[in-house]
Structure formats: structure tokens, C-alpha cells
mmCIF file of C-alpha atoms and ligand atoms in Angstrom:
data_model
loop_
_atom_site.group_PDB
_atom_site.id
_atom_site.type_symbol
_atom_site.label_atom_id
_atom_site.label_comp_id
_atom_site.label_asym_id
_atom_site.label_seq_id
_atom_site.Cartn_x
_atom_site.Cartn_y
_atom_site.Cartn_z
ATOM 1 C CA UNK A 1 -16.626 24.304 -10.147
ATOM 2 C CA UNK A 2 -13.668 22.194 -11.141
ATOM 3 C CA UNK A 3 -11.114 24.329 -9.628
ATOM 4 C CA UNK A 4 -9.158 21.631 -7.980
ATOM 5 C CA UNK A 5 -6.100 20.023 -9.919
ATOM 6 C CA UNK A 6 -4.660 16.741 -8.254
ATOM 7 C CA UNK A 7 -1.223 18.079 -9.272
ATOM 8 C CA UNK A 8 -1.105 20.828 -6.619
ATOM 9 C CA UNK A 9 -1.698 18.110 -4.206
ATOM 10 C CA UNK A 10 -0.019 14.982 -5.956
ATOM 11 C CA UNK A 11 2.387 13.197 -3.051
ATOM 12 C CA UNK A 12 0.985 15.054 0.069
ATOM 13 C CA UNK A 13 0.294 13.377 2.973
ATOM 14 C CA UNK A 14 -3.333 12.216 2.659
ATOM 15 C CA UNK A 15 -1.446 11.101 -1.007
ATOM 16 C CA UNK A 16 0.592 8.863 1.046
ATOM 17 C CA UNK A 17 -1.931 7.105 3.398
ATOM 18 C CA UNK A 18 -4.453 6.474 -0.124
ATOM 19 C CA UNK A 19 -2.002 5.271 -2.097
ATOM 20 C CA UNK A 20 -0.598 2.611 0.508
ATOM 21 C CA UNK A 21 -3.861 1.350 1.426
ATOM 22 C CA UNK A 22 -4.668 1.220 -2.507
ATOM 23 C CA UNK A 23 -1.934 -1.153 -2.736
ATOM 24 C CA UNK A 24 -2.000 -2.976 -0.111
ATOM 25 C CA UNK A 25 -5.516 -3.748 -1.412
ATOM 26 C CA UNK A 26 -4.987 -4.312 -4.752
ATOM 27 C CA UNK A 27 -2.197 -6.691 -3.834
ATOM 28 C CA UNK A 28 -4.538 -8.488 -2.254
ATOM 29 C CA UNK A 29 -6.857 -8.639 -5.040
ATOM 30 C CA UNK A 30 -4.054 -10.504 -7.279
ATOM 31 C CA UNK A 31 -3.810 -13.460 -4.605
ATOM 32 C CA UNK A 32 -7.141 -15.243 -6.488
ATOM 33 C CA UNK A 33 -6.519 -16.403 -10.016
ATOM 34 C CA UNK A 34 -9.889 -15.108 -11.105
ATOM 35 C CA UNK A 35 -10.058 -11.756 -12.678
ATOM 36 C CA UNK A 36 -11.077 -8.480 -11.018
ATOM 37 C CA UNK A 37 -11.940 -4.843 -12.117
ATOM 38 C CA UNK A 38 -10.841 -1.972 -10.316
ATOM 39 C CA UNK A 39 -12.989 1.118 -10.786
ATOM 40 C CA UNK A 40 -11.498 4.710 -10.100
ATOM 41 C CA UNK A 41 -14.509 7.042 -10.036
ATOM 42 C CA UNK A 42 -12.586 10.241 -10.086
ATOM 43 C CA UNK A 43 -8.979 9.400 -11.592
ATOM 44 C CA UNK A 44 -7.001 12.172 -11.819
ATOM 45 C CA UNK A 45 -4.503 13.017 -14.474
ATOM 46 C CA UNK A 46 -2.998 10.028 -13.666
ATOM 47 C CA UNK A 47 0.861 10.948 -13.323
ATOM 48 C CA UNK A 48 2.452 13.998 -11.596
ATOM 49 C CA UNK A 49 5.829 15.509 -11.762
ATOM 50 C CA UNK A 50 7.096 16.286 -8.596
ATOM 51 C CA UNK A 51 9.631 18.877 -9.708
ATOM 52 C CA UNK A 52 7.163 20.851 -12.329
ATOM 53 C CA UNK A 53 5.168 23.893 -11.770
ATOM 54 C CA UNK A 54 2.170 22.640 -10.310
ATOM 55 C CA UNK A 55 4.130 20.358 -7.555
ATOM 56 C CA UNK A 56 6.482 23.513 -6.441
ATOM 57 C CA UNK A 57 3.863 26.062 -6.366
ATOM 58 C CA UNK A 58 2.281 23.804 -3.207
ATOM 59 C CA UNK A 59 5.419 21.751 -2.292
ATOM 60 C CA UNK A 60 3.156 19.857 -0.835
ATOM 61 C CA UNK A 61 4.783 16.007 -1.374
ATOM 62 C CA UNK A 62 7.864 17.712 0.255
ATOM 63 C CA UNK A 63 5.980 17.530 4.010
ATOM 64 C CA UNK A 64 4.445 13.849 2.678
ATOM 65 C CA UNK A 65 6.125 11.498 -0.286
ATOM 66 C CA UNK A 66 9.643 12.701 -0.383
ATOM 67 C CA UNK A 67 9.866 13.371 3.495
ATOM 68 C CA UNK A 68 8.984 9.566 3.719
ATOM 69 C CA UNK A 69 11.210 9.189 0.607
ATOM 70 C CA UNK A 70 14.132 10.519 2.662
ATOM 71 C CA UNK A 71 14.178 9.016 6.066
ATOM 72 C CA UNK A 72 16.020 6.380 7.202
ATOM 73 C CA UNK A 73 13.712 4.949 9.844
ATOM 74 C CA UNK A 74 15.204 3.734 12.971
ATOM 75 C CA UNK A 75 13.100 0.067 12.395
ATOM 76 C CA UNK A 76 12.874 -1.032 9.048
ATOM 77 C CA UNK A 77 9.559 0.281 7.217
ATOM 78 C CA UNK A 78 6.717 -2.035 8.003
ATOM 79 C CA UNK A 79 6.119 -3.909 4.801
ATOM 80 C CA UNK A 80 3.197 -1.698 3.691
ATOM 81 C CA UNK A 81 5.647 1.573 3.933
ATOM 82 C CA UNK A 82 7.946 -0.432 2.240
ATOM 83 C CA UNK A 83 5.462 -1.225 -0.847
ATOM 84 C CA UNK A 84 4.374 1.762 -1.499
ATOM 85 C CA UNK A 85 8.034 3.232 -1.534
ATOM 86 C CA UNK A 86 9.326 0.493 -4.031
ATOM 87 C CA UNK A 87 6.187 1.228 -6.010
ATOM 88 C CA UNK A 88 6.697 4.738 -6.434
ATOM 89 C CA UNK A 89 10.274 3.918 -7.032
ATOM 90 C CA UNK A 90 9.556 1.945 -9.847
ATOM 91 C CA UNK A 91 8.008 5.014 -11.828
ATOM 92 C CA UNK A 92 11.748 7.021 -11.285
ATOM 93 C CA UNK A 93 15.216 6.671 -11.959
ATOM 94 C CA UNK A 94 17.580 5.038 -8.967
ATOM 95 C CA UNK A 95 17.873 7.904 -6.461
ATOM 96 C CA UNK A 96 15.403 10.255 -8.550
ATOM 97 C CA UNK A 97 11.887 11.762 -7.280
ATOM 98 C CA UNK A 98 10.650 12.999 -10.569
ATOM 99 C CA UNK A 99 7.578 11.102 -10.950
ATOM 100 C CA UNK A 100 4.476 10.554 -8.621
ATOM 101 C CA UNK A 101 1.980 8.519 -10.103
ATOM 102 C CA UNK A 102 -1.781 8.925 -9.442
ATOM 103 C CA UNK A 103 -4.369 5.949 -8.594
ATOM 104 C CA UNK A 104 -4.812 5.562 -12.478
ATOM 105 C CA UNK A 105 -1.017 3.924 -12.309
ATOM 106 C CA UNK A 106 -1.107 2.293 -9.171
ATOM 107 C CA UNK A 107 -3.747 0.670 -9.997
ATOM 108 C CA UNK A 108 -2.739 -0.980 -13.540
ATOM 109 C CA UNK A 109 0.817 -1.994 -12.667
ATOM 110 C CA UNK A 110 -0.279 -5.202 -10.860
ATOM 111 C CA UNK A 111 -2.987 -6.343 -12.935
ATOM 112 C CA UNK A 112 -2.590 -9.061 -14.769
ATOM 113 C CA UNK A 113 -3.782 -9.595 -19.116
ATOM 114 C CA UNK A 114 -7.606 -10.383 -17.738
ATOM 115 C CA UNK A 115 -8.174 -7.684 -15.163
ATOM 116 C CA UNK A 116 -9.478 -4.422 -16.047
ATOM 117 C CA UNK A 117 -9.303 -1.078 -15.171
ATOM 118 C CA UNK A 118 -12.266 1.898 -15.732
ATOM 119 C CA UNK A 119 -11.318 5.727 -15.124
ATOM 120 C CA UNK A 120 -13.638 8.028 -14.720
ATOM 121 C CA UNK A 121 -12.536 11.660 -15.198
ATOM 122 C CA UNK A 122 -14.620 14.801 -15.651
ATOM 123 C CA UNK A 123 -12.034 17.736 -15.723
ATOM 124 C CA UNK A 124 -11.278 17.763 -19.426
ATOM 125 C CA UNK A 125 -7.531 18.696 -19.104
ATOM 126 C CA UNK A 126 -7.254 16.135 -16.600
ATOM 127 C CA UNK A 127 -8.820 13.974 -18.338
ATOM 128 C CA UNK A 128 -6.842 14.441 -21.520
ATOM 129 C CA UNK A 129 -3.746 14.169 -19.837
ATOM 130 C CA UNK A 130 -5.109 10.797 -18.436
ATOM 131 C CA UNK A 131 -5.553 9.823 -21.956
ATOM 132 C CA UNK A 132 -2.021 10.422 -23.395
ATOM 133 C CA UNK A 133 -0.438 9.303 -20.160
ATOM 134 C CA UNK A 134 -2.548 5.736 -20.281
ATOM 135 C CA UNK A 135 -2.189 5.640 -24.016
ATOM 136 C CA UNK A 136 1.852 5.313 -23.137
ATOM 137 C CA UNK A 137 1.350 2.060 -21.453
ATOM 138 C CA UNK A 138 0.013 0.203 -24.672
ATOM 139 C CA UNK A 139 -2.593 -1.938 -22.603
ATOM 140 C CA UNK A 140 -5.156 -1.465 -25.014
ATOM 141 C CA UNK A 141 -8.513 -2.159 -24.151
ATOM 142 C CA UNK A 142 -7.508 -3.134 -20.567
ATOM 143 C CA UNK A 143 -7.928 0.310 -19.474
ATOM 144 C CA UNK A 144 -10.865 2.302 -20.260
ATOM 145 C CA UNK A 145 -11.128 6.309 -19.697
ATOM 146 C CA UNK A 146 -14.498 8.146 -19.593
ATOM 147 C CA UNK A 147 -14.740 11.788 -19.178
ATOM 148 C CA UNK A 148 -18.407 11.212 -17.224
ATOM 149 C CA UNK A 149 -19.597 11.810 -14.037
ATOM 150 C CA UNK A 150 -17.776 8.571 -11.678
ATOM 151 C CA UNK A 151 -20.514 8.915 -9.244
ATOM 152 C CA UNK A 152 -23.521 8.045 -11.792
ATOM 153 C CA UNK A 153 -21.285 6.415 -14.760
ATOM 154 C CA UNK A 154 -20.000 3.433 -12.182
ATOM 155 C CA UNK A 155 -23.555 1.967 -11.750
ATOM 156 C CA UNK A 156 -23.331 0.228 -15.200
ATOM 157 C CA UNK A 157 -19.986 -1.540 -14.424
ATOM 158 C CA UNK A 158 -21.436 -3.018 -11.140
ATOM 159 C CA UNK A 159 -21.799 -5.856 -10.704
ATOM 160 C CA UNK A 160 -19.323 -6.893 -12.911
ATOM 161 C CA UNK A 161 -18.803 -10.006 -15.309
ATOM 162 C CA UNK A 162 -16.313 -12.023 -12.522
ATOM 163 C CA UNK A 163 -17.553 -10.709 -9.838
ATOM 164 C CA UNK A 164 -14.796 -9.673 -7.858
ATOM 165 C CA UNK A 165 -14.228 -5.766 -7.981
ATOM 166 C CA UNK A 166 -12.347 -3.056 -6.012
ATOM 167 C CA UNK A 167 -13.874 0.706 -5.923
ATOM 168 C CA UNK A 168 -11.855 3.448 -4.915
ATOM 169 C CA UNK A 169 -14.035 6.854 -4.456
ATOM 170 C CA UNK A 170 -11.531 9.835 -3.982
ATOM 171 C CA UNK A 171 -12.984 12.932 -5.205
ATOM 172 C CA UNK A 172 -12.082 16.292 -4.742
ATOM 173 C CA UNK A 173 -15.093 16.995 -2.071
ATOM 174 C CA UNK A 174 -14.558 20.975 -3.829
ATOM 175 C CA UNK A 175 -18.423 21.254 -3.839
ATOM 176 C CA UNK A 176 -20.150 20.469 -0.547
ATOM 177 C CA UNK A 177 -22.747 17.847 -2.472
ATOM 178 C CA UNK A 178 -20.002 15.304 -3.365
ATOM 179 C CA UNK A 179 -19.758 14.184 0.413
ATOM 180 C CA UNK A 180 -23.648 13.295 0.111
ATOM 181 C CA UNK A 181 -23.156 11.415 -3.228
ATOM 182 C CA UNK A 182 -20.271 9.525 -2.430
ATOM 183 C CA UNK A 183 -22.746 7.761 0.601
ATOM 184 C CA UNK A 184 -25.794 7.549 -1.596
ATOM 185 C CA UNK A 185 -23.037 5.945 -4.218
ATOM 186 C CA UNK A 186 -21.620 3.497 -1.771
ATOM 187 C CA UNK A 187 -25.712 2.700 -0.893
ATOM 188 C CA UNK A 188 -26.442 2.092 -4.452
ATOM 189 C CA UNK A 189 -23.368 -0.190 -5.010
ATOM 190 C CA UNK A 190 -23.701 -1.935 -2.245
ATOM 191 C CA UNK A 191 -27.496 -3.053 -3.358
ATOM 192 C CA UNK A 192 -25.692 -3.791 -6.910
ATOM 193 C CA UNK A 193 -22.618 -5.601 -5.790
ATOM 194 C CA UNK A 194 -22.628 -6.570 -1.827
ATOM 195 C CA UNK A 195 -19.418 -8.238 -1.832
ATOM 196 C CA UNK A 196 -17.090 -5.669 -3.770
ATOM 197 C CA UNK A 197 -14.620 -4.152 -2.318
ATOM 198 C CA UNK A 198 -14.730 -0.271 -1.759
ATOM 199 C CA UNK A 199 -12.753 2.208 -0.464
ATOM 200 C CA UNK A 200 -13.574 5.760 0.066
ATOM 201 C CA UNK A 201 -11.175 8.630 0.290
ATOM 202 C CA UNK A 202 -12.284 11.419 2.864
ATOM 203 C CA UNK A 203 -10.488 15.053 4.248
ATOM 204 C CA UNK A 204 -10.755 15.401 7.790
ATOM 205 C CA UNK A 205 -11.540 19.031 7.982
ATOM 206 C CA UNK A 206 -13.894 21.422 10.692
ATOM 207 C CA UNK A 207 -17.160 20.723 8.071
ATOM 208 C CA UNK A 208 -20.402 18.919 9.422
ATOM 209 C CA UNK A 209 -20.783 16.669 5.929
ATOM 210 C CA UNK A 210 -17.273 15.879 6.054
ATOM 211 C CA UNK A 211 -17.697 14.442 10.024
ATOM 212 C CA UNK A 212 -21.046 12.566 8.651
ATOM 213 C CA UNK A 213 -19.183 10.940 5.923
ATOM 214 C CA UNK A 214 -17.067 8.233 7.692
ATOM 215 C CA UNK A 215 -20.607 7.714 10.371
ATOM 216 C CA UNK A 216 -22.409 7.557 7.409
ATOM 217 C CA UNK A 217 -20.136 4.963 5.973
ATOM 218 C CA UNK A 218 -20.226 2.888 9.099
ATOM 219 C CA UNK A 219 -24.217 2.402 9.342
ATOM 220 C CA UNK A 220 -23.951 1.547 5.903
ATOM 221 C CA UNK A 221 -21.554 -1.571 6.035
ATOM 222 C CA UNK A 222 -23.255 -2.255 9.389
ATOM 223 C CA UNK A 223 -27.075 -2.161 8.051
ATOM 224 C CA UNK A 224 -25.473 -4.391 4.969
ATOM 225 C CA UNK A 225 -23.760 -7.133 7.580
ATOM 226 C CA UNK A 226 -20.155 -6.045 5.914
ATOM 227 C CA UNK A 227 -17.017 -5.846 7.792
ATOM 228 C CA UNK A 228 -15.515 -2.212 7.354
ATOM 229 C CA UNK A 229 -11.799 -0.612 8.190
ATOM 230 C CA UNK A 230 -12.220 3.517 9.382
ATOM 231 C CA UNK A 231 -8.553 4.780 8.969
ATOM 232 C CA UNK A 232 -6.990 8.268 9.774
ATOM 233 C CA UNK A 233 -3.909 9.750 9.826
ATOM 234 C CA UNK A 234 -3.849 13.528 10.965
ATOM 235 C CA UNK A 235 -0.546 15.323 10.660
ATOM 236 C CA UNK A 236 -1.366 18.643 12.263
ATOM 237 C CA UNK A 237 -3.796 20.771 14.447
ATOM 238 C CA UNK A 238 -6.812 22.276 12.312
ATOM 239 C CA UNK A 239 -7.121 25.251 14.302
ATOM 240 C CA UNK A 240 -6.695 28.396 12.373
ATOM 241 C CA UNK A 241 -3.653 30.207 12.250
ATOM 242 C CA UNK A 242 -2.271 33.893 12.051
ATOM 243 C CA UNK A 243 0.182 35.214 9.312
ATOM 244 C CA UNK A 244 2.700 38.457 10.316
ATOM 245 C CA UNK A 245 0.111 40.548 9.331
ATOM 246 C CA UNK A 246 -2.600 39.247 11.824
ATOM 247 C CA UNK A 247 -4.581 37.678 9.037
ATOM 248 C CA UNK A 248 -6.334 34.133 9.437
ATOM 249 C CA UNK A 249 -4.941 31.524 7.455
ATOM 250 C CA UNK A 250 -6.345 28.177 7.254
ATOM 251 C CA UNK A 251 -3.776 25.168 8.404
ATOM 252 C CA UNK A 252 -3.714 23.557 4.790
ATOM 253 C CA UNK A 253 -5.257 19.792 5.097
ATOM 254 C CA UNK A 254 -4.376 18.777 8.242
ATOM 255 C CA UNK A 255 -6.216 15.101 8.202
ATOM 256 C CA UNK A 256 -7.599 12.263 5.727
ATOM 257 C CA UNK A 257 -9.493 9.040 6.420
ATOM 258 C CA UNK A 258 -9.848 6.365 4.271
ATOM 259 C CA UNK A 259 -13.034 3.972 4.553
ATOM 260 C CA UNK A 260 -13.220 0.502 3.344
ATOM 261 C CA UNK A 261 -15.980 -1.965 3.349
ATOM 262 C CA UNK A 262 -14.736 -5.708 2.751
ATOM 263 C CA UNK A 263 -11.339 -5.011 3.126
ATOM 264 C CA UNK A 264 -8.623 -8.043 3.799
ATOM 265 C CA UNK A 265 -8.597 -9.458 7.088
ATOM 266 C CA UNK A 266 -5.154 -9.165 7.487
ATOM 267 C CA UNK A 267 -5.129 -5.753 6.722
ATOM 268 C CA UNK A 268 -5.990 -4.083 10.144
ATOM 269 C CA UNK A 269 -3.045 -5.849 11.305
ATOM 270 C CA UNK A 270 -0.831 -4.661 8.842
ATOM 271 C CA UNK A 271 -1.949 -0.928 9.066
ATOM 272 C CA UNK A 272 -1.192 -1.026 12.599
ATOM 273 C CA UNK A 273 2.648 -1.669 12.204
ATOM 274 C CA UNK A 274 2.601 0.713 9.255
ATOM 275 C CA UNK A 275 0.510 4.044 10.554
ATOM 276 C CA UNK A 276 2.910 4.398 13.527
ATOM 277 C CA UNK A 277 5.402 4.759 11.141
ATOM 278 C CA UNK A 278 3.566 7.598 9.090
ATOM 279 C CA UNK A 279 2.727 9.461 11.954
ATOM 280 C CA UNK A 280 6.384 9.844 13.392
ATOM 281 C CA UNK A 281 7.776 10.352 9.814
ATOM 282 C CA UNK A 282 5.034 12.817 8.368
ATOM 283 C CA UNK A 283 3.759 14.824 11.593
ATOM 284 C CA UNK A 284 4.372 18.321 11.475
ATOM 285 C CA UNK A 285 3.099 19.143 15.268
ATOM 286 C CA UNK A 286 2.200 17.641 18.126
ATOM 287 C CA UNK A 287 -1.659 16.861 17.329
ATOM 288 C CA UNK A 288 -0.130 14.407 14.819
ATOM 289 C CA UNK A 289 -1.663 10.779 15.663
ATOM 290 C CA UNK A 290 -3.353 7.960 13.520
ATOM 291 C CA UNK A 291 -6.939 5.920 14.568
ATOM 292 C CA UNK A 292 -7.701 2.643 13.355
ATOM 293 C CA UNK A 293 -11.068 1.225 13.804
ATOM 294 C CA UNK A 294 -12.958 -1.464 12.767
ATOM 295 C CA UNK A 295 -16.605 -3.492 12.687
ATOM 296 C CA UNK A 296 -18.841 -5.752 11.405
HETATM 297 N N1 SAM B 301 -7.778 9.491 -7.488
HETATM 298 C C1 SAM B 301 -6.699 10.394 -7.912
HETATM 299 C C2 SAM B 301 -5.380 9.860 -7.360
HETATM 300 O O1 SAM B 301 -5.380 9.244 -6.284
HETATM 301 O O2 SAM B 301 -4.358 10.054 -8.030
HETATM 302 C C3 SAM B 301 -6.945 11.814 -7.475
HETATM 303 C C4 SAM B 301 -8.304 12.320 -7.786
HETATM 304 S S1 SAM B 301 -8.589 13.975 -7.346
HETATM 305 C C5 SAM B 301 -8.653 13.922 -5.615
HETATM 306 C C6 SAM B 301 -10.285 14.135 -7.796
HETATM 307 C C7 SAM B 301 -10.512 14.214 -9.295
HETATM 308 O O3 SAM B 301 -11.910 14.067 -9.562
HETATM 309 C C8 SAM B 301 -10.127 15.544 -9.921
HETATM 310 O O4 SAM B 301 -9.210 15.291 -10.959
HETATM 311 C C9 SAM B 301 -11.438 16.117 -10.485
HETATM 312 O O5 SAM B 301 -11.261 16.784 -11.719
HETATM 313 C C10 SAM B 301 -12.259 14.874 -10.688
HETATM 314 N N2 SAM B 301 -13.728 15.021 -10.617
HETATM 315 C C11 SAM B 301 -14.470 15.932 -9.933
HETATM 316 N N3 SAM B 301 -15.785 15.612 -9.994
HETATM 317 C C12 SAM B 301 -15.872 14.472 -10.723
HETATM 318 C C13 SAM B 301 -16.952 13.598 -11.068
HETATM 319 N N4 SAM B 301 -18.219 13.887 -10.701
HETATM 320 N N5 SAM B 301 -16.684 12.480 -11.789
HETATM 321 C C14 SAM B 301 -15.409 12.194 -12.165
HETATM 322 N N6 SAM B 301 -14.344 12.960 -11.847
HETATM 323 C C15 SAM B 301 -14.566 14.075 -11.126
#
């Protein structure tokens, strides 16, 4: 257990498609005047260096953030691309890719004074290094870190006090049981707080839970009358490969869905200018492609 560090992964492309629909959505959120809470069951560390140990030993933002970093595109970026590149830009210097920041970050730089954030966190170097990195952005009581269990601890924060909330689920999926708890998590909040927002973080990977997931998912929003976005973005093939020596080697992560239930209407419109662009910047073979489905 608890062998996966986000930092190996931090910027990759599954990195890229999250953290655009995050923001996309949590710009969204800021339209209303009336405050919101965003809750991040499984946080992270919260910030990443792209250049440090962890980052090279994968370089796995090089084939996802900084390729995307470093094209020109032949059309300007659709404005989602475009957000999430100014965002990221705004944790580095001008012309500098030092700094990747995690959903912790993305998610507290647009709040406003009476929105809150909750992290939940259960590796404890992780989630120390959350601490000191959130205790550098002096927001006080804004932001709240627990090193519990996100699946279980969320329950008390739902619904909550304005009721308008966003829940991003992105865990690790490292032992086979968090694909069934994320769904029976999603059931539970949905009885709690029908008219949240939630979005759900998935690997597309040859692994019977993880194909249930999204299906899963779907009968959920559809049994609870809610409108729900499926999105995918694969990069590669999944098929196995062979090293020099004849070995099998597994592709690396070759696809990632994200799920939301409630999202924006105008988001599906959005996505579809923006995945296009993902696909031609970040695919790394010919299987490389993007779906886009929606309901209810
Ligand atoms: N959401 C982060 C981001 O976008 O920057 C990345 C999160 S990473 C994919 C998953 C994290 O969940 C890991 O840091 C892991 O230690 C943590 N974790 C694993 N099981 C957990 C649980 N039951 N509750 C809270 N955190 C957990």
C-alpha cells in the first residue's frame, strides 16, 4: 500500500486533461456570487517540481505539460488549452517550467475570501508536504488539510453550509478496491448532496473494475435524473510491448477519463474545440484519439 507518489506522475498527460477540466469547472463555479466549497478527496502533495528527482526519474510531463508547453499550435489554443497554460504559468517564472502545481493549487487560486477548500491526504509525506506547501499561501482557515481517508472523511462536509460544492475524486486506483469505493462514494454523495458538482478521475487501462467505473458512473447520474460529461483522451495503444531483450513491458498509462455529473452546459462545447487540440499535441502513436459523451 501507498506506493504511489503523484510526483513521479505530476504533468503527464492524464495531468493535463484533469487539470483543464478542473479549471474550466472551477471557473465556472466563481460566475455565482454565492460561496462554494471544493473538496479534493485525495490531494496530493500539492506542488511538484518539474526539474527535481522525482519528475526526471519518469519524465513523464515531458510527453504531456511541457510538450503542450512548447508547441506553437497552428490555430490558436482553444480557450480551455489556453487556461490551463496561463494557469500553470502563473506558478513559474516568464519562460520557466519549474513548477507544476497539483489540484490542491489549482483549486485555491480562484477562490474568492468566502469559498473554501478541504484536502484530504492519507500518505503522510504527502501529506506533510501539503501542509508546508499550503501553509505558504497564508489563507488561513480557508484551506483545511486532513490526513484521513477522502473516501469516508468527505461524507461530513456534504451537503455543505451554501450549498453549492465541487468534488473532485482522483485517487491513485494502486489497490483494486478504490475503483469500487469511488462509485459507492459518488452513490452516497449523491443521496447527501444531489446537485453538487463531481468529477471523477479514472485510468483507462486493460482491468475489468477500471472499464466498470465510467458505466458505473453513468447509471448512477442516470438513476439520479443528473446530466453527466464521460471524457477521454488516450495517447497511445495499451497493447504490451517488447524491450531488446524480448521481455514484456507494459505501455506506461496510455489513457484517462474524467467523469462529471452536473457539469456546465457549456462545457461539452468547449471540450470539443479543446480535446482535438490535446490529441494532435500529446499523441505518441497512432491509437491516439479523444471521446466525448454525454446524457441525462
Ligand atoms: N489530486 C492530485 C492532483 O491532481 O494533483 C493527485 C492525487 S494522486 C493521483 C492520489 C493521492 O491520493 C496520492 O497522493 C495518495 O497518497 C492519496 N491517497 C491514497 N488513498 C487515499 C485515501 N483513501 N484518502 C486520501 N488520500 C489517499
Amino acid at each position: 500500500m501507498f506506493s504511489y507518489r503523484h510526483a513521479f506522475h505530476a504533468g503527464n498527460h492524464a495531468d493535463v486533461l484533469k487539470h483543464m477540466v478542473l479549471l474550466a469547472l472551477l471557473k465556472h463555479m466563481t460566475l455565482k456570487e454565492t460561496p462554494f466549497t471544493v473538496l479534493d478527496t485525495h490531494a496530493g502533495a500539492g506542488l511538484y517540481r518539474l526539474d527535481g528527482d522525482y519528475a526526471q526519474t519518469s519524465a513523464e510531463a515531458s510527453q504531456g505539460f511541457l510538450k503542450l508547453a512548447q508547441t506553437s499550435p497552428a490555430q490558436p489554443w482553444a480557450p480551455l488549452v489556453q487556461d490551463y497554460l496561463d494557469m500553470v504559468a502563473g506558478f513559474n517564472a516568464v519562460g520557466q517550467w519549474k513548477i507544476y502545481p497539483g489540484s490542491p493549487f489549482i483549486c485555491q487560486q480562484p477562490l474568492r475570501g468566502r469559498d473554501k477548500l478541504k484536502l484530504f491526504e492519507l500518505h503522510p509525506t504527502d501529506s506533510k508536504t501539503l501542509t508546508a506547501n499550503v501553509a505558504q499561501l497564508e489563507v488561513g482557515r480557508q484551506v483545511a488539510i486532513a490526513r484521513e481517508d477522502g473516501f469516508e472523511a468527505v461524507k461530513k462536509f456534504l451537503p455543505p453550509p451554501s450549498r453549492r460544492a465541487l468534488l473532485l475524486c482522483d485517487p491513485s486506483y494502486e489497490i483494486k478496491s478504490d475503483y469500487g469505493r469511488v462509485a459507492a462514494m459518488v452513490a452516497d454523495a449523491m443521496t447527501r448532496f444531489a446537485t453538487g458538482s463531481y468529477m471523477v478521475w479514472y485510468p483507462i487501462i486493460p482491468r475489468p473494475e477500471a472499464h466498470d467505473l465510467p458505466r458505473k458512473l453513468r447509471t448512477l447520474a442516470n438513476k439520479a435524473g443528473k446530466s453527466w460529461l464521460d471524457i477521454s483522451l488516450t495517447v497511445k495503444s495499451s497493447k504490451l510491448l517488447q524491450d531488446d531483450a524480448g521481455e514484456t513491458v507494459r505501455p506506461g498509462l496510455p489513457a484517462s477519463g474524467v467523469f462529471l455529473i452536473n457539469p456546465p452546459f457549456t462545457l461539452k462545447a468547449q471540450l470539443a474545440l479543446a480535446l482535438p487540440q490535446l490529441v494532435q499535441t500529446l499523441k505518441q502513436d497512432t491509437h491516439a484519439r479523444h471521446t466525448l459523451e454525454s446524457g441525462g
